[in-house]
Short mmCIF file of C-alpha atoms in Angstrom, two decimals:
data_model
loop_
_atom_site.label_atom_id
_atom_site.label_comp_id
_atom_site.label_asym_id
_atom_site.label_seq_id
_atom_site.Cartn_x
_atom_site.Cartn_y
_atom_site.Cartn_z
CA UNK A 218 142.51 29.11 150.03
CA UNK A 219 145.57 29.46 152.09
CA UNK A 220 146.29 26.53 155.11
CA UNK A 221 145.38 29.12 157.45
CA UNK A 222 142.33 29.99 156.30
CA UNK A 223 141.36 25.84 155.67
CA UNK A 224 142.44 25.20 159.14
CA UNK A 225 139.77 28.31 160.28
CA UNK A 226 136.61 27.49 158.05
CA UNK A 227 136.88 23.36 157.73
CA UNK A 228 136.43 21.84 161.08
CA UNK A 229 134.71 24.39 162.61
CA UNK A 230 131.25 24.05 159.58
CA UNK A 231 130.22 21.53 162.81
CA UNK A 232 130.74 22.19 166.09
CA UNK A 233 130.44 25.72 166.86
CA UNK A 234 131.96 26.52 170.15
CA UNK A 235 128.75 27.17 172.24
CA UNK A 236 130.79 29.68 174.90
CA UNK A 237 130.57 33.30 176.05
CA UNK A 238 134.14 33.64 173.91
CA UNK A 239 133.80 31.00 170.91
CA UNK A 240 136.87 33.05 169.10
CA UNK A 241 138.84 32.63 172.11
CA UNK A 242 138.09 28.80 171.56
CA UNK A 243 139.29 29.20 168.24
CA UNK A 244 142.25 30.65 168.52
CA UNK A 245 143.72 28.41 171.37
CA UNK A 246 142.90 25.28 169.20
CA UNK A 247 144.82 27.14 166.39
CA UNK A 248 147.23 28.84 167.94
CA UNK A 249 146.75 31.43 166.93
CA UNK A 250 145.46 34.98 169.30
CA UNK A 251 141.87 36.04 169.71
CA UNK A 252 142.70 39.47 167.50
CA UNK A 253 143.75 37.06 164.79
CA UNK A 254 141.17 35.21 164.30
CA UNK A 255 138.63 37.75 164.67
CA UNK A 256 140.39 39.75 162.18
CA UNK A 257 140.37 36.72 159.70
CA UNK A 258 136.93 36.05 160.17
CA UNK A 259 135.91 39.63 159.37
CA UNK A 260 138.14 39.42 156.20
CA UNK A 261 136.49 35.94 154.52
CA UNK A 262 132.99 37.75 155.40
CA UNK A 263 134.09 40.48 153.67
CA UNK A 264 135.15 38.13 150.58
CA UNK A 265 132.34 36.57 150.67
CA UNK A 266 133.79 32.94 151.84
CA UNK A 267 132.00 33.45 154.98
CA UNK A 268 128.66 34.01 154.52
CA UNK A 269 127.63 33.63 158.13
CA UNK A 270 128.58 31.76 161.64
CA UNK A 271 125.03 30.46 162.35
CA UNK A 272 122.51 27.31 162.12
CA UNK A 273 120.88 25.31 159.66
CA UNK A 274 117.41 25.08 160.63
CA UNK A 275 115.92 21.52 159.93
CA UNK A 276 112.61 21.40 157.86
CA UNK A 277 109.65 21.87 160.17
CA UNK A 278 111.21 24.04 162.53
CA UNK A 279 109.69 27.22 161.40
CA UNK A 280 108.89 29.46 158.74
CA UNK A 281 108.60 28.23 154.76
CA UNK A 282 110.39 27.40 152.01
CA UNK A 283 110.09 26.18 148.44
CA UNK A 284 111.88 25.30 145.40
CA UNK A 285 110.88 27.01 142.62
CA UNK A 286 111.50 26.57 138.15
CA UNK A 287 110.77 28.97 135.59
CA UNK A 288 111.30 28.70 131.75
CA UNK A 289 112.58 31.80 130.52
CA UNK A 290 113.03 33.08 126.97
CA UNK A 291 116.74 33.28 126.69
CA UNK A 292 116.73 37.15 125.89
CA UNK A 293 114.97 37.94 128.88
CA UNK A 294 116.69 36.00 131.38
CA UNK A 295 118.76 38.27 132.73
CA UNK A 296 115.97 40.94 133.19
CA UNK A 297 113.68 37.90 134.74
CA UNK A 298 116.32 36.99 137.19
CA UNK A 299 116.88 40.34 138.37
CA UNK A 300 113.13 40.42 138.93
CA UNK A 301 113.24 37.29 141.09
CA UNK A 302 116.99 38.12 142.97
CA UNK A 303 115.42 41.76 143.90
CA UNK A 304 112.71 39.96 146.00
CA UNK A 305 114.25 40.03 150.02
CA UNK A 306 112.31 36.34 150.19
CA UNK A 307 114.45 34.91 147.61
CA UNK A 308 117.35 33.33 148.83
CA UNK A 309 118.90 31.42 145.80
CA UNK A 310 118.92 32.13 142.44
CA UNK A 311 120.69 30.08 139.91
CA UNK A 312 120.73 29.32 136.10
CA UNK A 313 120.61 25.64 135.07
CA UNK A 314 120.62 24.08 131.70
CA UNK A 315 117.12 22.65 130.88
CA UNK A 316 114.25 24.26 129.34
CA UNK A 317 113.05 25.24 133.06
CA UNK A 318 116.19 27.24 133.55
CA UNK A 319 115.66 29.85 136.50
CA UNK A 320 115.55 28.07 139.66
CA UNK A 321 115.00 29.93 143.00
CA UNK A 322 114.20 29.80 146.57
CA UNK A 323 111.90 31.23 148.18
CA UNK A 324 111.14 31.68 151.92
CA UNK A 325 108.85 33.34 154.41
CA UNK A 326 107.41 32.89 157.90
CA UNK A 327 104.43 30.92 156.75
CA UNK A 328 103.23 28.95 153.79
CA UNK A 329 100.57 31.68 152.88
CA UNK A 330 103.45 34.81 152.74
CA UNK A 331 105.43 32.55 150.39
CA UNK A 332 102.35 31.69 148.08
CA UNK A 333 101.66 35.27 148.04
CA UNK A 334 105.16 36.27 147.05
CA UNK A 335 105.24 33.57 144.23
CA UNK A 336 102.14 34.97 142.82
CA UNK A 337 103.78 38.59 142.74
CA UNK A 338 106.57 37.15 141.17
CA UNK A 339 104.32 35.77 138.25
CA UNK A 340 102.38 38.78 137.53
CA UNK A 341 105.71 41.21 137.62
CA UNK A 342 107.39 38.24 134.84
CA UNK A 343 104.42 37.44 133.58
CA UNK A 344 105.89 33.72 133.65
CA UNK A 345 104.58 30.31 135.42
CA UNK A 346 106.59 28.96 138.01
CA UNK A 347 106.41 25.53 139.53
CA UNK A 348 106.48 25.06 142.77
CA UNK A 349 108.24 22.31 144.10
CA UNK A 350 107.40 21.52 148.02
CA UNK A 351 109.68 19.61 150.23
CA UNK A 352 108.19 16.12 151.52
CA UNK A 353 111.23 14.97 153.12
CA UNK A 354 114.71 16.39 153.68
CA UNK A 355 116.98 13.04 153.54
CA UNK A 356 120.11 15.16 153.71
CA UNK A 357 120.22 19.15 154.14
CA UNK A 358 124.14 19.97 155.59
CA UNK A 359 125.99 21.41 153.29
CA UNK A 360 128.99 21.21 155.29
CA UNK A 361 131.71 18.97 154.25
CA UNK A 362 135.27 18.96 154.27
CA UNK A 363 137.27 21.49 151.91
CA UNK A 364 140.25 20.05 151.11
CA UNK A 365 139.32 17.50 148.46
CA UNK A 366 137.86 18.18 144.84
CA UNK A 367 134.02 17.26 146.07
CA UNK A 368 132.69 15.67 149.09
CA UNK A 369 134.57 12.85 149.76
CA UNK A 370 133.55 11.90 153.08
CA UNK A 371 129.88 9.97 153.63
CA UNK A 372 127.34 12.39 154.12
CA UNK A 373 125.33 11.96 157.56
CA UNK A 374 121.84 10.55 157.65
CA UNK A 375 119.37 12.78 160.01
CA UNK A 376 118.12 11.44 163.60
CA UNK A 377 114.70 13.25 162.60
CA UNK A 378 113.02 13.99 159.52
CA UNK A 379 111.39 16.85 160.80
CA UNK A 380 111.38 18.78 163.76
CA UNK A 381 108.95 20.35 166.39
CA UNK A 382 107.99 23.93 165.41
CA UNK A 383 110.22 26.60 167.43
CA UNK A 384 107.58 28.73 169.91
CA UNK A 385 106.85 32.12 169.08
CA UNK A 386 109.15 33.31 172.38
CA UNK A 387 112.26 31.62 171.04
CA UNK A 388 111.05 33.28 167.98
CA UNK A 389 113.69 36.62 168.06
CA UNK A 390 116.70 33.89 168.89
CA UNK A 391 116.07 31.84 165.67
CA UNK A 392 116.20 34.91 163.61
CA UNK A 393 119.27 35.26 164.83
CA UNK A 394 120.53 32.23 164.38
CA UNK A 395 119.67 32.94 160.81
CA UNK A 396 121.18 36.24 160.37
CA UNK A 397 124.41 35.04 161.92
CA UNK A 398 126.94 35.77 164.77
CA UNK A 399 128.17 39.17 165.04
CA UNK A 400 132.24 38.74 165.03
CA UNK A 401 133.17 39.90 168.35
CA UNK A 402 134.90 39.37 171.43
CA UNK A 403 131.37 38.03 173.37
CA UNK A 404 128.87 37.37 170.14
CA UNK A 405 126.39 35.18 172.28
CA UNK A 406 126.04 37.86 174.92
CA UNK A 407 124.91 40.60 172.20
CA UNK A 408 122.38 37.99 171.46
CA UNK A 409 121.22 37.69 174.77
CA UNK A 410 120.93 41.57 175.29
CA UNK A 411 118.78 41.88 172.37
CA UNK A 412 116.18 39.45 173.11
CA UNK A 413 116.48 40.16 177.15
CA UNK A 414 117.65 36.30 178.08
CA UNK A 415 120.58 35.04 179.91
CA UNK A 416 123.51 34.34 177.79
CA UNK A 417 124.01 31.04 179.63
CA UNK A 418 120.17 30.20 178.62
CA UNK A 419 120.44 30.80 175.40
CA UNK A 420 123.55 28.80 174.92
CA UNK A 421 121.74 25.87 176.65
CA UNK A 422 118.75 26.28 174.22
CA UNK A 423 120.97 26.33 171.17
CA UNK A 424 122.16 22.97 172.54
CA UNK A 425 118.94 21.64 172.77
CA UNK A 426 118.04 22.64 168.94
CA UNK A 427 121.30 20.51 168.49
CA UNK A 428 120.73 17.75 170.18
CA UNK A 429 116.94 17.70 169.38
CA UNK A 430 117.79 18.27 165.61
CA UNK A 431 115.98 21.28 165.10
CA UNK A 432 119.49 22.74 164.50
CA UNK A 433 120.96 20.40 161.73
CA UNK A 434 123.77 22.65 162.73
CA UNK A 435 125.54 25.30 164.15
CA UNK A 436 128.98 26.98 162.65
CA UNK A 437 130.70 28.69 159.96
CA UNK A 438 128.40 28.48 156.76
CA UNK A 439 130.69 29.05 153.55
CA UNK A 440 129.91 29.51 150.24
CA UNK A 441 131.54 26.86 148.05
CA UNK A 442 132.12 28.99 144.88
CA UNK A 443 134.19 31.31 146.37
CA UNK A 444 136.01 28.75 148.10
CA UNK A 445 136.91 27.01 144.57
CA UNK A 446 133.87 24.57 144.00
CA UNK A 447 133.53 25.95 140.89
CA UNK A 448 130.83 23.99 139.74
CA UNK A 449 127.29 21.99 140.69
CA UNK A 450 124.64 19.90 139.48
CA UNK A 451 121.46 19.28 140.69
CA UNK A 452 120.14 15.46 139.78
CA UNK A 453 116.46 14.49 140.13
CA UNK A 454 114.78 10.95 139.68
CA UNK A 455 111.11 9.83 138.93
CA UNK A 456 111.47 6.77 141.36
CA UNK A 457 107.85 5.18 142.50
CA UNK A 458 106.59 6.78 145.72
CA UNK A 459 106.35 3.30 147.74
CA UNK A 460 110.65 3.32 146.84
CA UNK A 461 111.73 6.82 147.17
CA UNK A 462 112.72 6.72 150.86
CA UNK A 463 114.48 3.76 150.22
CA UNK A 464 116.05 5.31 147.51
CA UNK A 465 116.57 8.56 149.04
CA UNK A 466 118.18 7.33 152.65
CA UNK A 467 120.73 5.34 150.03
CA UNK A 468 121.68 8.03 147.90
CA UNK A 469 122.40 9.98 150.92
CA UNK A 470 124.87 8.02 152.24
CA UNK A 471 126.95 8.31 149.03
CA UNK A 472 130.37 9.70 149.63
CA UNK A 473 129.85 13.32 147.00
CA UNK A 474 126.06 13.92 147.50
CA UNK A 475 125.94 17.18 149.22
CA UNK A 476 122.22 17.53 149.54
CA UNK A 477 119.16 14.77 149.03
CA UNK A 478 115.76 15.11 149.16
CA UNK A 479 112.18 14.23 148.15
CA UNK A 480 110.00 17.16 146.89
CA UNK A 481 106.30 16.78 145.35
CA UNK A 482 106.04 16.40 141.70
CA UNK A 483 104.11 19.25 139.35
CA UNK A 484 102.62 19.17 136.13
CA UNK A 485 104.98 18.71 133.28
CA UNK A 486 107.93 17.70 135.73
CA UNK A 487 107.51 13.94 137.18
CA UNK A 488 110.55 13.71 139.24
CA UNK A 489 110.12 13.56 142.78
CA UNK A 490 113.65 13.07 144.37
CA UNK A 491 116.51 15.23 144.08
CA UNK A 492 119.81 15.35 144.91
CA UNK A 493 123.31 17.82 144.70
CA UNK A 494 126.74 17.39 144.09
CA UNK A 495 129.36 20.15 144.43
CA UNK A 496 133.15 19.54 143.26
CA UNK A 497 135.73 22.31 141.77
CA UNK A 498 135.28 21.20 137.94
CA UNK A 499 132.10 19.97 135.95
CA UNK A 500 134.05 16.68 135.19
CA UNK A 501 134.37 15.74 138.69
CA UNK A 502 130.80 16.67 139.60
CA UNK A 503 129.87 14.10 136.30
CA UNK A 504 131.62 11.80 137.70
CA UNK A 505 130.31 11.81 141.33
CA UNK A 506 126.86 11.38 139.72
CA UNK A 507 127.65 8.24 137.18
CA UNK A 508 129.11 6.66 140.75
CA UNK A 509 126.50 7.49 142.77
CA UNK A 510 122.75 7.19 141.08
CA UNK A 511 123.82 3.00 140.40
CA UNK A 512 124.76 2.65 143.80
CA UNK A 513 121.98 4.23 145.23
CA UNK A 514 119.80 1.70 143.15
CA UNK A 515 118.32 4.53 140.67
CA UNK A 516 120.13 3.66 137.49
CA UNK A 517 116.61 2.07 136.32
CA UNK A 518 114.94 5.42 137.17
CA UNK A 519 114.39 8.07 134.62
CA UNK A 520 116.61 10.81 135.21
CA UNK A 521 117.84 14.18 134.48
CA UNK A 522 120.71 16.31 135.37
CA UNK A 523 121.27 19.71 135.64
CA UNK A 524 124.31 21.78 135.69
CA UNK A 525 124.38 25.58 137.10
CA UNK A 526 125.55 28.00 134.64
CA UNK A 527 125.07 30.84 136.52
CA UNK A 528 124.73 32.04 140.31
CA UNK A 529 122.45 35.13 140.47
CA UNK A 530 121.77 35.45 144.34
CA UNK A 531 122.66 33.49 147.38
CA UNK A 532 122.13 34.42 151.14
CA UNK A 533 120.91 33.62 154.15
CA UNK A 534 117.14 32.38 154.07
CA UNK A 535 114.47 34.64 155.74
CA UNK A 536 112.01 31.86 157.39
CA UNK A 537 112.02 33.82 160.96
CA UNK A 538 113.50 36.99 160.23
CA UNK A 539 111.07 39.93 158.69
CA UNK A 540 112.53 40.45 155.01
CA UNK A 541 114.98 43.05 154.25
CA UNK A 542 115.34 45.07 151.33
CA UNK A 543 116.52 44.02 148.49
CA UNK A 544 120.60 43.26 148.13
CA UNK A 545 122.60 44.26 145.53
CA UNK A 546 122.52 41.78 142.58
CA UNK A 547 125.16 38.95 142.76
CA UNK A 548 125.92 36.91 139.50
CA UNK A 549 128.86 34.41 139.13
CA UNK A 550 128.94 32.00 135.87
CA UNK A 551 130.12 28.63 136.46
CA UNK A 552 132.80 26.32 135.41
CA UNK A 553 132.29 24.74 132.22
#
């Protein structure tokens, strides 16, 4: 990642210039013209650094979404995975190494659609899958700063744990929050022609979502891999449900943990709070988590990491927007 591109994609994760002409913005805080960063923007979309200028809708702001295992025999799970990453409500899709090793996403606009979707999934595998709810999100952002080997920097605690519903006439705005900014001259306006609003009312309602924390946030969403975060492990804890939150706030405040949350438990899999770490090697991701499960009081807790091997899908979730057809298949093997 050239300095250029680091001073483009790191500060501006947070803080998405809500303006008529948000490149503009940009490009007088860097220096740089409007053409040029436009022109850079479309070029780390096309890499795939970018993956969209948009928000991170909190949980409880619309739609569904839910974690999801499968153990798959180890000769089919490459034709399994291609099963699960052809599905347009599938969002993730990564290998991990544990007996469950498939673990996806997948979203919808309601509870019911996702259920439904699951279900197809098992008949077309003809393989379980647990499903593995959210109870409560104790850190969601994914957007930390770049230039260090993992995420250095404390991770911020949400105001809310969850937030109000969005109302089915802001409806056609959140899906294109989702979707992402169109990178143009005057994004926001194209926005307001297509769901017939005033631009300068739909900038004031994204700044509500913001401030109400509906919007966890609003700005360029990267994905890490590309960018040189070569590896990630997902840690999960069977901590007593009268501790968890405890437990959970704590861990979440630990400079490295990129994501923390508490999801329900399922037959076979007792551990009810989870967290990430992201970092360019496997040995610094190891050693994020031997720092941070003692100081986050969990070293007494049975526990269990798992590394990703292999990155079969990622995009943008599909909790407001109707899905799309099915992308072409993405797969990306992880550091060792």
């Amino acid at each position: 990642m050239s300095p250029d591109d680091l001073a483009l994609l790191n500060p501006w994760q947070h803080g998405f210039p809500l303006v008529r002409e948000p490149f503009a913005h940009l490009a007088l805080a860097l220096d740089l013209s409007e053409a040029d960063v436009l022109a850079a923007c479309e070029r780390l979309q096309r890499a795939g650094a970018i993956s969209r200028i948009g928000g991170v809708f909190a949980p409880g702001a619309g739609g569904a979404a839910l974690l999801a295992a499968m153990a798959v025999p180890h000769d089919r799970l490459h034709e399994v995975a291609a099963t699960v990453s052809a599905h347009p409500g599938v969002n993730h899709n990564y290998e991990r190494e544990h007996a469950l090793n498939l673990w996806f996403v997948m979203t919808g606009r309601d509870a019911p659609a996702v259920e439904a979707a699951m279900r197809m999934l098992e008949r077309a595998t003809g393989l379980p899958a647990l499903r593995l709810r959210m109870q409560r999100a104790y850190r969601i952002d994914l957007g930390f700063d770049l230039r260090h080997r993992t995420a250095l920097m404390p991770m911020r605690v949400p105001r809310v744990a969850r937030a109000e519903p969005i109302g089915a006439d802001e409806r056609p705005l959140a899906e294109r929050v989702e979707a992402g900014l169109p990178i143009t001259t005057r994004p926001f306006d194209t926005w307001a022609d297509d769901t017939g609003r005033p631009v300068e009312d739909l900038l004031c309602t994204l700044q509500r979502w913001l401030d109400a924390g509906t919007l966890k946030r609003f700005g360029v969403v990267v994905r890490h891999h590309e960018l040189g975060f070569a590896a990630n492990a997902m840690t999960v804890f069977d901590v007593p449900d009268e501790s968890v939150d405890t437990c959970g706030e704590a861990l979440a405040r630990q400079p490295g943990v990129t994501l923390a949350y508490r999801r329900e438990r399922a037959p076979q899999w007792p551990y009810n709070l989870y967290c990430m770490v992201h970092g360019t090697d496997r040995a610094v991701v190891q050693e994020v988590i031997d720092r941070v499960v003692p100081a986050a009081g969990l070293d007494a807790h049975r526990h269990a990491v798992l590394f990703s091997t292999r990155r079969f899908k990622q995009t943008g979730a599909h909790r407001f927007r109707a899905l799309a057809p099915p992308p072409q298949e993405v797969s990306h093997a992880f550091a060792g």
